[in-house]
mmCIF file of C-alpha atoms in Angstrom:
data_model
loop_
_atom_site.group_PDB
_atom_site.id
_atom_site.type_symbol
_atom_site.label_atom_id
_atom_site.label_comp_id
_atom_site.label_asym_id
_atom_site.label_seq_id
_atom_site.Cartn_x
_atom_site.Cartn_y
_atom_site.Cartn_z
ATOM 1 C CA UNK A 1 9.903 -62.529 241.894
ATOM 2 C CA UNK A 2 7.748 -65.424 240.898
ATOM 3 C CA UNK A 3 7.116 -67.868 238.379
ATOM 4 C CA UNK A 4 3.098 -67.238 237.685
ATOM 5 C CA UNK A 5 1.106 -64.427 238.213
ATOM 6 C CA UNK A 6 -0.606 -64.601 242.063
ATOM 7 C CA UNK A 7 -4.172 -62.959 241.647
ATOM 8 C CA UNK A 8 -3.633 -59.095 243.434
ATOM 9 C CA UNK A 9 -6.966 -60.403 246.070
ATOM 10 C CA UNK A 10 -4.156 -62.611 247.316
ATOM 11 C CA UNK A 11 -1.316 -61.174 247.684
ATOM 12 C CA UNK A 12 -1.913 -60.980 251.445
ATOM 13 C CA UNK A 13 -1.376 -64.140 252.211
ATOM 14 C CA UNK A 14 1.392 -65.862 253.895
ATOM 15 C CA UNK A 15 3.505 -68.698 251.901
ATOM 16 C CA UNK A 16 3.185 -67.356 249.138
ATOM 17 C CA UNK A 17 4.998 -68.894 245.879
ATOM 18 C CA UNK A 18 7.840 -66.166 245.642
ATOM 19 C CA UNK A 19 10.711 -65.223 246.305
ATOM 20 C CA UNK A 20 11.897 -61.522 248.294
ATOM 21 C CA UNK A 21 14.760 -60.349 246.967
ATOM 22 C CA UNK A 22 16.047 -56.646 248.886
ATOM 23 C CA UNK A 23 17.504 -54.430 246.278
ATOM 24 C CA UNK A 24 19.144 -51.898 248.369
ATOM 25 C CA UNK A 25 17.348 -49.033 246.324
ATOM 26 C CA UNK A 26 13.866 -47.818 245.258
ATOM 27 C CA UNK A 27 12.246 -50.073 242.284
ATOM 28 C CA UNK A 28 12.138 -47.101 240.144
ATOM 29 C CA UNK A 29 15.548 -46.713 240.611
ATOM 30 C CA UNK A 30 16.635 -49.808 239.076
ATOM 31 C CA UNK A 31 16.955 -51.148 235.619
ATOM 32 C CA UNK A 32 14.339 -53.746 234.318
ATOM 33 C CA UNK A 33 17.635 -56.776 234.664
ATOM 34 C CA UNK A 34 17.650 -55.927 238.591
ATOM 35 C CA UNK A 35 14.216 -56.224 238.682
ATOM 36 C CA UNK A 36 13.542 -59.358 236.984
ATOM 37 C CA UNK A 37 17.400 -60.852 238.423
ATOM 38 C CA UNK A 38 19.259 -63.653 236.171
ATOM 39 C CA UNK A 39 17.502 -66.088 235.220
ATOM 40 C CA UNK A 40 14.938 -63.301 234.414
ATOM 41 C CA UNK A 41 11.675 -63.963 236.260
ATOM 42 C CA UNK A 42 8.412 -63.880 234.651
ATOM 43 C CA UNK A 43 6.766 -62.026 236.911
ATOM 44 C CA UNK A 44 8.038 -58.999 239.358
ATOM 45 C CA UNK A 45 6.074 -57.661 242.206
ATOM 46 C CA UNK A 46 7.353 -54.347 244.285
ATOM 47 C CA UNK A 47 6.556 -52.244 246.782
ATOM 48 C CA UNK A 48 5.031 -48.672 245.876
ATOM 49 C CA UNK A 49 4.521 -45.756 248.526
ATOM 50 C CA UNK A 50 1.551 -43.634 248.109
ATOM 51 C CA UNK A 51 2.257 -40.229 249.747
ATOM 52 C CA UNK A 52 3.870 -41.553 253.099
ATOM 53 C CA UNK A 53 2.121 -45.036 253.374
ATOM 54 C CA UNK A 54 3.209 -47.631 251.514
ATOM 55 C CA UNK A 55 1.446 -50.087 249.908
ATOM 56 C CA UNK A 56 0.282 -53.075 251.763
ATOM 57 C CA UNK A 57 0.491 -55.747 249.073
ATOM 58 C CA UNK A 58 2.884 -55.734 246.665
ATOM 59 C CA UNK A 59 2.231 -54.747 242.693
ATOM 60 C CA UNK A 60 3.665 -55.247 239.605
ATOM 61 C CA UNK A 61 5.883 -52.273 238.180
ATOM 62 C CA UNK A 62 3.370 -50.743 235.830
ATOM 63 C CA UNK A 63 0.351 -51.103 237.856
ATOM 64 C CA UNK A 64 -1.278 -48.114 239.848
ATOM 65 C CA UNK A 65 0.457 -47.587 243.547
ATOM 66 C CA UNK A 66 -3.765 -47.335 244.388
ATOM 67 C CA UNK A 67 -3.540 -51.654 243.234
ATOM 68 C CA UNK A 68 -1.915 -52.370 246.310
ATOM 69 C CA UNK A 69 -3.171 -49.657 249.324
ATOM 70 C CA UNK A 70 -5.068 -51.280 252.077
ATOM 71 C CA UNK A 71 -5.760 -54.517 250.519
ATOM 72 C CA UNK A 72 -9.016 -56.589 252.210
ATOM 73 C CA UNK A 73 -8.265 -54.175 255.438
ATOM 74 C CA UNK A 74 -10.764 -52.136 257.030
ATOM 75 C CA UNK A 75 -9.185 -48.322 256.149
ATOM 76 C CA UNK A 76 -10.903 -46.419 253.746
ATOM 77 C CA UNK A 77 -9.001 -43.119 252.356
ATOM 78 C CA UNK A 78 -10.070 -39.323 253.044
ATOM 79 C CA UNK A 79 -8.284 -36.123 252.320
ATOM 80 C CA UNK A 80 -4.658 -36.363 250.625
ATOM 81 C CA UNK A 81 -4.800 -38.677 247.795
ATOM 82 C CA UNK A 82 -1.778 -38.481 245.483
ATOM 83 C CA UNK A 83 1.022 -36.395 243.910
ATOM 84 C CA UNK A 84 2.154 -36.807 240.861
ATOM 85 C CA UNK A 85 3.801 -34.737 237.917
ATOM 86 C CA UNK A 86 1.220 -33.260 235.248
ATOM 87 C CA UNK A 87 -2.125 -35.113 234.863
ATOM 88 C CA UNK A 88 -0.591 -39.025 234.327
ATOM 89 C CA UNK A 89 -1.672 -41.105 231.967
ATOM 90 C CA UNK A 90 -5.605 -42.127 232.049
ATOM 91 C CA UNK A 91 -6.575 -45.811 233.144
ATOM 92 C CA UNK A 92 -6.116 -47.900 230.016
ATOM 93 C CA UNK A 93 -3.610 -45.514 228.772
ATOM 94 C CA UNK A 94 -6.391 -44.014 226.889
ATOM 95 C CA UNK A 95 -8.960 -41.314 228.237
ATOM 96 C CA UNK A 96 -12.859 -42.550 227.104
ATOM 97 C CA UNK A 97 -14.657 -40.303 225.307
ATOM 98 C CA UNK A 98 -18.657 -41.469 224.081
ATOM 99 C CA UNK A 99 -20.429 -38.400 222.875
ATOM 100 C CA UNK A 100 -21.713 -38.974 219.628
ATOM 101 C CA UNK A 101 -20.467 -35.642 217.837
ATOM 102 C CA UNK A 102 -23.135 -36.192 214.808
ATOM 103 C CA UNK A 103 -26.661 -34.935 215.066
ATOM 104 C CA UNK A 104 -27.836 -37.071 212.689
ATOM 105 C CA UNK A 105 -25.750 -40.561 214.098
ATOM 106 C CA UNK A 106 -27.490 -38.848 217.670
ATOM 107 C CA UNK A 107 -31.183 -39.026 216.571
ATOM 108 C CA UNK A 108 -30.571 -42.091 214.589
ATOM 109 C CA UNK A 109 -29.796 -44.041 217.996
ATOM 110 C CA UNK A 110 -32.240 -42.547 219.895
ATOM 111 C CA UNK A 111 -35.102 -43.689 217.232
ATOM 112 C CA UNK A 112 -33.770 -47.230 217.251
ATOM 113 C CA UNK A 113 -34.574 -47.559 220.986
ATOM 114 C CA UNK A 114 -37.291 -49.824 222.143
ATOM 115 C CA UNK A 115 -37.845 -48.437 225.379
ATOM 116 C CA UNK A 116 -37.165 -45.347 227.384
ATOM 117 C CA UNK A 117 -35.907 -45.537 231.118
ATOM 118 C CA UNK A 118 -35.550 -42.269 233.283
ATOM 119 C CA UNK A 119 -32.429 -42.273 235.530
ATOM 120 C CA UNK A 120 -32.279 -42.248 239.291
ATOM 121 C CA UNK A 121 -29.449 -39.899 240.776
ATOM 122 C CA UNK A 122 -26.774 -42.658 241.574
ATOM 123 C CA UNK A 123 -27.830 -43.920 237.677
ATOM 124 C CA UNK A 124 -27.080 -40.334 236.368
ATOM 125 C CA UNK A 125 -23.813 -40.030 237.910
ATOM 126 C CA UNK A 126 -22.325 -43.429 236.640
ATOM 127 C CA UNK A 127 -23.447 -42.680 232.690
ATOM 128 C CA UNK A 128 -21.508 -39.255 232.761
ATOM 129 C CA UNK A 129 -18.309 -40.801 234.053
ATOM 130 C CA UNK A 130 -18.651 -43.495 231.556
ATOM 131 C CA UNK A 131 -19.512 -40.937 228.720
ATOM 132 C CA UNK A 132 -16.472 -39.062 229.185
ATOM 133 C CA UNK A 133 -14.275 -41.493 230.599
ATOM 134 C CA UNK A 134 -13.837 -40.988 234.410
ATOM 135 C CA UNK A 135 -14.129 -44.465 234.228
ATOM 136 C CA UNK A 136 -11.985 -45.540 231.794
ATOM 137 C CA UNK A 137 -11.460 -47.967 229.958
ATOM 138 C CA UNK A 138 -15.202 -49.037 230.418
ATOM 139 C CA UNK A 139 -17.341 -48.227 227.374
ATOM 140 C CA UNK A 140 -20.372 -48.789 228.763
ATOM 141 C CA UNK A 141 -22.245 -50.809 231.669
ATOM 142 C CA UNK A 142 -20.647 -54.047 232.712
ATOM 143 C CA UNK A 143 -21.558 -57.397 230.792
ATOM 144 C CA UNK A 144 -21.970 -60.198 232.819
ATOM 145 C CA UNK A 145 -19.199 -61.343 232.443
ATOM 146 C CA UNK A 146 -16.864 -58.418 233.200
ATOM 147 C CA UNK A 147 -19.206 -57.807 236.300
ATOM 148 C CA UNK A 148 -18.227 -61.696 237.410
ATOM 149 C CA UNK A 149 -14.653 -61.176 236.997
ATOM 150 C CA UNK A 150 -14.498 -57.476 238.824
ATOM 151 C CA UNK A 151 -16.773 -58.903 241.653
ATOM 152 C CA UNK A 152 -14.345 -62.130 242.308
ATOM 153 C CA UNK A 153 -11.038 -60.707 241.139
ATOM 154 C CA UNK A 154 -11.382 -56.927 240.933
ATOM 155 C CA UNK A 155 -10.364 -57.126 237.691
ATOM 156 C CA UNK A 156 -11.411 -56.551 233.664
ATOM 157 C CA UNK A 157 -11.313 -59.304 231.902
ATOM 158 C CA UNK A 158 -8.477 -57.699 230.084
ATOM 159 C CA UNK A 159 -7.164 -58.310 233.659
ATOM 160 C CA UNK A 160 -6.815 -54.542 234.320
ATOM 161 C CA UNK A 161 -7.241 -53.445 237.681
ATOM 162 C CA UNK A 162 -11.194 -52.443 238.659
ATOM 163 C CA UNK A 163 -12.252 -52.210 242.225
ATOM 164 C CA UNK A 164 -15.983 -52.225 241.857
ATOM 165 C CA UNK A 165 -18.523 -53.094 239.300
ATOM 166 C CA UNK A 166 -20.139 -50.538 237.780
ATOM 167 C CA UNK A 167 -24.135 -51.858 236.349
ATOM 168 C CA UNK A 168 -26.783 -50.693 235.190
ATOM 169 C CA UNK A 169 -29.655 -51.760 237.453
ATOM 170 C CA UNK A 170 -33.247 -52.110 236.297
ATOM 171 C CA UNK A 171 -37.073 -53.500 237.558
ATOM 172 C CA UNK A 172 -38.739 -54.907 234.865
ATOM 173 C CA UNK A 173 -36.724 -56.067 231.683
ATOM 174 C CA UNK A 174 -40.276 -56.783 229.838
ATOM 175 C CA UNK A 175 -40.247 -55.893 226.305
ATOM 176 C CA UNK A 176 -36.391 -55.886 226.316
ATOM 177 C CA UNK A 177 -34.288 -58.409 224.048
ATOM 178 C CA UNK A 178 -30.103 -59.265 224.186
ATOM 179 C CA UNK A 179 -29.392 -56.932 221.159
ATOM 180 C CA UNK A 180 -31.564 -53.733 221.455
ATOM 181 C CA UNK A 181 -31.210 -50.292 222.465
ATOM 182 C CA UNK A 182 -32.473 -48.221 225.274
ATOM 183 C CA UNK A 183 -32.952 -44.930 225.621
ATOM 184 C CA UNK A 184 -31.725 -43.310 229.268
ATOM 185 C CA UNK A 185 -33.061 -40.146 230.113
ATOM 186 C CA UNK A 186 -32.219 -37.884 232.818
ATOM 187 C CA UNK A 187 -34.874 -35.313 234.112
ATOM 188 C CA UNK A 188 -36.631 -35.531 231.163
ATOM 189 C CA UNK A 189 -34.036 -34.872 228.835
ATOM 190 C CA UNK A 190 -32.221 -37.363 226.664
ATOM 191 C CA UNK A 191 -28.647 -38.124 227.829
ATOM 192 C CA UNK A 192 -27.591 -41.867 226.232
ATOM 193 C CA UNK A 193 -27.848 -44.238 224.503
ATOM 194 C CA UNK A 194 -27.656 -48.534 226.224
ATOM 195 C CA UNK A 195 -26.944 -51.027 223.701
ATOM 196 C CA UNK A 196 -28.410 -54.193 225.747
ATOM 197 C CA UNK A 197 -26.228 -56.210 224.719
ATOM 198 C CA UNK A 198 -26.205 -58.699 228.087
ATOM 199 C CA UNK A 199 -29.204 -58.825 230.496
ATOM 200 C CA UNK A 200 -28.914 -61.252 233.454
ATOM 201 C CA UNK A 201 -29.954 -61.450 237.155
ATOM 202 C CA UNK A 202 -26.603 -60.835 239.740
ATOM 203 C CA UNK A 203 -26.326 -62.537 243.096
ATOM 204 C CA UNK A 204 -26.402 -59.371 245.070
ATOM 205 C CA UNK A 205 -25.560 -61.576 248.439
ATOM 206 C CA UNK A 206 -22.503 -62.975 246.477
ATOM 207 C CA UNK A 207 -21.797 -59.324 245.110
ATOM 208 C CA UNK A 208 -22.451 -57.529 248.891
ATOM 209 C CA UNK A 209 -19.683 -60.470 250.333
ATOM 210 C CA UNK A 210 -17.282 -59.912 247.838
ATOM 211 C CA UNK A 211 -17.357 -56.164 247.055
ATOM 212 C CA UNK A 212 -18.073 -54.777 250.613
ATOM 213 C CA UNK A 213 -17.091 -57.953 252.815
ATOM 214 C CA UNK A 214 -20.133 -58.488 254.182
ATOM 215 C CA UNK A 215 -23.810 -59.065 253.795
ATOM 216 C CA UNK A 216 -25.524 -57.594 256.352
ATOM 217 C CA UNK A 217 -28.083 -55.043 255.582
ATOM 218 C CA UNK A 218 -26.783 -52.715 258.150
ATOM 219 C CA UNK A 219 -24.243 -51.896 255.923
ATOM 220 C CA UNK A 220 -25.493 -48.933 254.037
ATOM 221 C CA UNK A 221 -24.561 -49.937 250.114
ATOM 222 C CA UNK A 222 -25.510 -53.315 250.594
ATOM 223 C CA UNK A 223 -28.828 -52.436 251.903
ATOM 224 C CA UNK A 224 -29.303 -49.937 248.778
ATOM 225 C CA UNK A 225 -27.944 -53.167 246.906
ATOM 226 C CA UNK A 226 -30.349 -55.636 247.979
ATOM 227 C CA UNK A 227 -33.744 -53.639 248.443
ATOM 228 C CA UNK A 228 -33.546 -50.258 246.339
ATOM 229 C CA UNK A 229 -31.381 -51.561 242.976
ATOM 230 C CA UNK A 230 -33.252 -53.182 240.276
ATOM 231 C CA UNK A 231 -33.450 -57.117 240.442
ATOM 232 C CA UNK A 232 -31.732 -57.270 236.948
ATOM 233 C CA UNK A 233 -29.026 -55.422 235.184
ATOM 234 C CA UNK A 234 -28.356 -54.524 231.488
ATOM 235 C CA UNK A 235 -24.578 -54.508 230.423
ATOM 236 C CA UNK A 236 -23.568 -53.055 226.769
ATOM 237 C CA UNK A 237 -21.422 -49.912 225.221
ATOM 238 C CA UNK A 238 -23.198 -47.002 226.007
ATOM 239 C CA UNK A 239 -23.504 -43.720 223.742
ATOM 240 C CA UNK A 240 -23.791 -40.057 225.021
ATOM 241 C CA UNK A 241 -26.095 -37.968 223.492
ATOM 242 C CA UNK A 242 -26.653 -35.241 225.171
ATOM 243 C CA UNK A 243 -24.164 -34.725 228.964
ATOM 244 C CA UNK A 244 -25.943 -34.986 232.375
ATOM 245 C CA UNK A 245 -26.677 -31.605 233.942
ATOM 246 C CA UNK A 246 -26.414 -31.591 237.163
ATOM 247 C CA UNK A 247 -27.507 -28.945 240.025
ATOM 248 C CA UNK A 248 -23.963 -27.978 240.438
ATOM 249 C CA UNK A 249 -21.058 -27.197 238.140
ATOM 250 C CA UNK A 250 -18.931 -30.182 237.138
ATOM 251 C CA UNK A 251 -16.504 -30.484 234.467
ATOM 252 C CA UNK A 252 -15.099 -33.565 232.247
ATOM 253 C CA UNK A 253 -12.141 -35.691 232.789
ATOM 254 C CA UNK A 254 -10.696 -33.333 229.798
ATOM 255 C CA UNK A 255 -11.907 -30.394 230.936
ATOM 256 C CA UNK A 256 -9.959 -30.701 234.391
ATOM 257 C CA UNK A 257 -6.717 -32.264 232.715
ATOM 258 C CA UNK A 258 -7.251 -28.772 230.866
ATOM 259 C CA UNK A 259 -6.288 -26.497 233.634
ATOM 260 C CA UNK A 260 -3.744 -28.525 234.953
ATOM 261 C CA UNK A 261 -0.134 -27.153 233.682
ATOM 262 C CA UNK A 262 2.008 -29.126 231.724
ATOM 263 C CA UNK A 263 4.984 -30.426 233.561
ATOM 264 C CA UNK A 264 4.170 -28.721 237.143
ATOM 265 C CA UNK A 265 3.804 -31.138 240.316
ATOM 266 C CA UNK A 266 -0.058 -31.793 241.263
ATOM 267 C CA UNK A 267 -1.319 -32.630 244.258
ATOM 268 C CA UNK A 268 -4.666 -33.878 244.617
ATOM 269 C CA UNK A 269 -7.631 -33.466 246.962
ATOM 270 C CA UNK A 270 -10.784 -35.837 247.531
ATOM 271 C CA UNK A 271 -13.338 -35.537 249.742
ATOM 272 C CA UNK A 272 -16.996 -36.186 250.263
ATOM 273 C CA UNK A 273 -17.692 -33.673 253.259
ATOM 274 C CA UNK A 274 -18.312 -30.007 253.048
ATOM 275 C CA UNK A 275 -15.075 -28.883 253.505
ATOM 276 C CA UNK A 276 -13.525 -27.075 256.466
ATOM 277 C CA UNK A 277 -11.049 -25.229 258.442
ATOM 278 C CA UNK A 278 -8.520 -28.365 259.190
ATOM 279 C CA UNK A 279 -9.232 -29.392 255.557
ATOM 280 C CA UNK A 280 -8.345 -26.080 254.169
ATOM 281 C CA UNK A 281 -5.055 -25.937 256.138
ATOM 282 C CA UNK A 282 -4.024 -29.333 254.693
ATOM 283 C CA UNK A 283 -4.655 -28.098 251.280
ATOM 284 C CA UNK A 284 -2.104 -24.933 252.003
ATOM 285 C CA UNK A 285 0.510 -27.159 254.405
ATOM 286 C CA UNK A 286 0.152 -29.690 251.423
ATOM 287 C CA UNK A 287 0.760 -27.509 248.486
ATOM 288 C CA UNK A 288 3.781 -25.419 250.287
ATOM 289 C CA UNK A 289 5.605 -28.520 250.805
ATOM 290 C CA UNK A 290 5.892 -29.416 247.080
ATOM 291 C CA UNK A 291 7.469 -26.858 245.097
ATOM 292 C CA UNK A 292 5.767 -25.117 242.549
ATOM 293 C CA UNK A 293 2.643 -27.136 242.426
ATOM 294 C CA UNK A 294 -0.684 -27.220 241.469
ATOM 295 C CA UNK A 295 -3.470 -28.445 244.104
ATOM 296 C CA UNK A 296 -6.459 -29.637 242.437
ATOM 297 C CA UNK A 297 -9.384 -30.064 245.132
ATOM 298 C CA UNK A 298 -11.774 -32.688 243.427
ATOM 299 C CA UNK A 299 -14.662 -33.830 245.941
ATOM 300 C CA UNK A 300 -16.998 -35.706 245.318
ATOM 301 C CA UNK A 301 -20.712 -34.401 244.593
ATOM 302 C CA UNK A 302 -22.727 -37.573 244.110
ATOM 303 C CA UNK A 303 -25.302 -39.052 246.271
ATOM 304 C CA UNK A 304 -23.186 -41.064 249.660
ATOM 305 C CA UNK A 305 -25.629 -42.686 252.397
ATOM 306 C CA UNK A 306 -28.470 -41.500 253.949
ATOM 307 C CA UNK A 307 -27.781 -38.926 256.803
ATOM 308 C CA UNK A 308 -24.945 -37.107 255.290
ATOM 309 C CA UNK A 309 -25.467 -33.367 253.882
ATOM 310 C CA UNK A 310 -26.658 -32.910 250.351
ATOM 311 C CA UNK A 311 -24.831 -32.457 247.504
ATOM 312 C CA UNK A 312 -25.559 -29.114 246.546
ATOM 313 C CA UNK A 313 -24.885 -28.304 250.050
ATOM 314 C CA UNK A 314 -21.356 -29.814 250.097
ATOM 315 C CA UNK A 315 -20.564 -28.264 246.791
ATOM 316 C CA UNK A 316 -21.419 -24.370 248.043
ATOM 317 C CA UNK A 317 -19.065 -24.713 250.727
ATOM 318 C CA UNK A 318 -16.518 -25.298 248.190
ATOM 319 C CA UNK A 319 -17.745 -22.574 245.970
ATOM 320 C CA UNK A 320 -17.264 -19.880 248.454
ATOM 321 C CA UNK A 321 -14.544 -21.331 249.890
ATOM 322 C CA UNK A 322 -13.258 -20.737 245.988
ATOM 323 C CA UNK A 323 -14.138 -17.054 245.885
ATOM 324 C CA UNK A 324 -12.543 -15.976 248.966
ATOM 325 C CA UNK A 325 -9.395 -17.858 248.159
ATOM 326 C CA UNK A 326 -8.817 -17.440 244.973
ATOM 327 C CA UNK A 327 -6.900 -13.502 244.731
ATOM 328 C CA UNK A 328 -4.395 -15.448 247.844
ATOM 329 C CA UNK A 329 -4.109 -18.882 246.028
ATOM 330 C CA UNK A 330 -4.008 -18.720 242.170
ATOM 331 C CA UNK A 331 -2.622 -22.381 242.252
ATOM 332 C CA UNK A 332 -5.547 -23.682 243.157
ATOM 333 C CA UNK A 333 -8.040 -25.531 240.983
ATOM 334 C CA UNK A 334 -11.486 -26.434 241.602
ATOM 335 C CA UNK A 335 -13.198 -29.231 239.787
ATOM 336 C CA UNK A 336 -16.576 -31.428 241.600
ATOM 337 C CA UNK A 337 -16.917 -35.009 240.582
ATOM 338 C CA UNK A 338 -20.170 -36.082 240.326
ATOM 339 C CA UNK A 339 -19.467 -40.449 241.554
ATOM 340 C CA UNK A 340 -22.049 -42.561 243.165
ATOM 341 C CA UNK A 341 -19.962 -43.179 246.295
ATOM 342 C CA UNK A 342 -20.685 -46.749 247.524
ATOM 343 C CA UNK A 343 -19.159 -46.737 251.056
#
């Protein structure tokens, strides 16, 4: 219990100003008066366990059980993610959606752009999960001044909880003015919409020391940061006009919440490997230990760090892993997400 809010990047620390109180029960157990004791405290932290391991910092009773695993340590997570009953409620409590369902709204924002900008891979992958809301609640490319506060506090400035910024990185912002629209475009096709709406120049060395802990080139995403991004970024809501198509079947946030029964446990899968014998076996140990449950596998298809197996590659071993499985394991669903891993 405590008197003021204590930032989640510090929760860590020792001395902190609040007080432990041991309920004798799980937090969900208890009623919202146990919680907050009498006098009623402003704020409550708790504990949350996320499959077996529990989280390392404390978080407050609505946040995400994800707020509060492996805090500023070095641990990074692979294989089983989460269980949790029916799809849960999107980040935000609202799932994004950016399409623009008129044709005529569609090519009216696409003739208003000034300039056109074609999309590198990692670029292509961030604007679909902002168009349909795998990043939620974002609406588009960071402003500066939600990048500052997710870079120093991993959070919105509507304080919600955001681990890593997510820009929109570009050379030469000649011929571009605060207020007008570009045009993104993905293999030649037209896929968005940018509403410039904030252009400014980051400090990547502040950004590589905050976000990755540390700024040595050696580290993969900070060298990618520093010498392959674009010295400026352009922040603004973003509209989709026409979904990135990518070498490899993906589906929407909605799409995948789709197949997902109502009401039936889900366990979840992420990975960014090709997947394997020991994987699959966790996948069936995992599933028969929850009762009547749904196991979504969801890796990740997105460009990683140079060295590691393509894509497309990664993807087909999940594909035929999918077709000789599926006649023995019905409960299974497949579904490839295509994130820009920054590792």
């Amino acid at each position: 219990r405590a008197q003021a809010p204590i930032e989640a990047t510090k929760r860590h620390l020792p001395n902190l100003p609040w007080e432990k109180v041991p309920l004798g029960k799980p937090f969900w157990q208890c009623t919202e008066k146990e919680l907050k004791g009498d006098p009623a405290a402003p704020i409550t932290y708790v504990f949350k366990s996320f499959g077996d391991i529990h989280t390392t910092v404390p978080v407050e009773p609505h946040e995400s059980e994800r707020a509060g695993r492996f805090v500023r340590q070095a641990k990074t997570e692979c294989g089983i993610h989460t269980r949790t009953t029916s799809a849960g409620s999107p980040h935000g409590g609202a799932l994004v959606d950016l399409m623009v369902k008129d044709a005529a709204k569609a090519k009216e924002l696409v003739d208003s752009c000034v300039k056109a900008v074609e999309l590198s891979e990692r670029q292509a992958c961030d604007v679909f999960c902002l168009l349909h809301g795998a990043f939620s609640p974002l609406r588009g490319f960071m402003d500066e001044t939600a990048y500052k506060s997710v870079v120093k506090d991993m959070r919105l400035p509507e304080k919600q909880l955001f681990g890593l910024p997510v820009t929109f990185d570009i050379r030469d912002v000649s011929g571009i003015k605060e207020g007008e629209k570009l045009l993104l475009k993905w293999k030649g096709e037209d896929v968005a919409v940018l509403e410039a709406s904030s252009i400014y120049k980051p400090n990547k060395v502040v950004e590589a020391k905050e976000v990755y802990g540390t700024s040595s080139l050696e580290h993969p995403t900070v060298f990618s940061l520093v010498q392959e991004t674009g010295a400026y970024y352009v922040g603004g809501n973003l509209h989709g006009i026409n979904s990135v198509a990518f070498p490899y079947p993906v589906q929407t946030p909605a799409e995948v919440r789709a197949v997902l029964p109502e009401g039936k446990p889900v366990v979840a899968f992420q990975n960014r490997n090709p997947i394997h014998r020991a994987h699959f076996e966790l996948l069936v140990r995992a599933q028969r230990d929850v009762k009547d449950s749904t196991l979504l596998v969801h890796p990740t298809c997105g460009p990683t760090q140079p060295g590691d197996i393509d894509g497309v590659v990664r993807i087909s071993t999940y594909e035929a892993l999918k077709e000789e499985t599926k006649q023995e394991f019905p409960m299974f669903r497949w579904a490839y997400l295509p994130y820009s891993m920054k590792m």
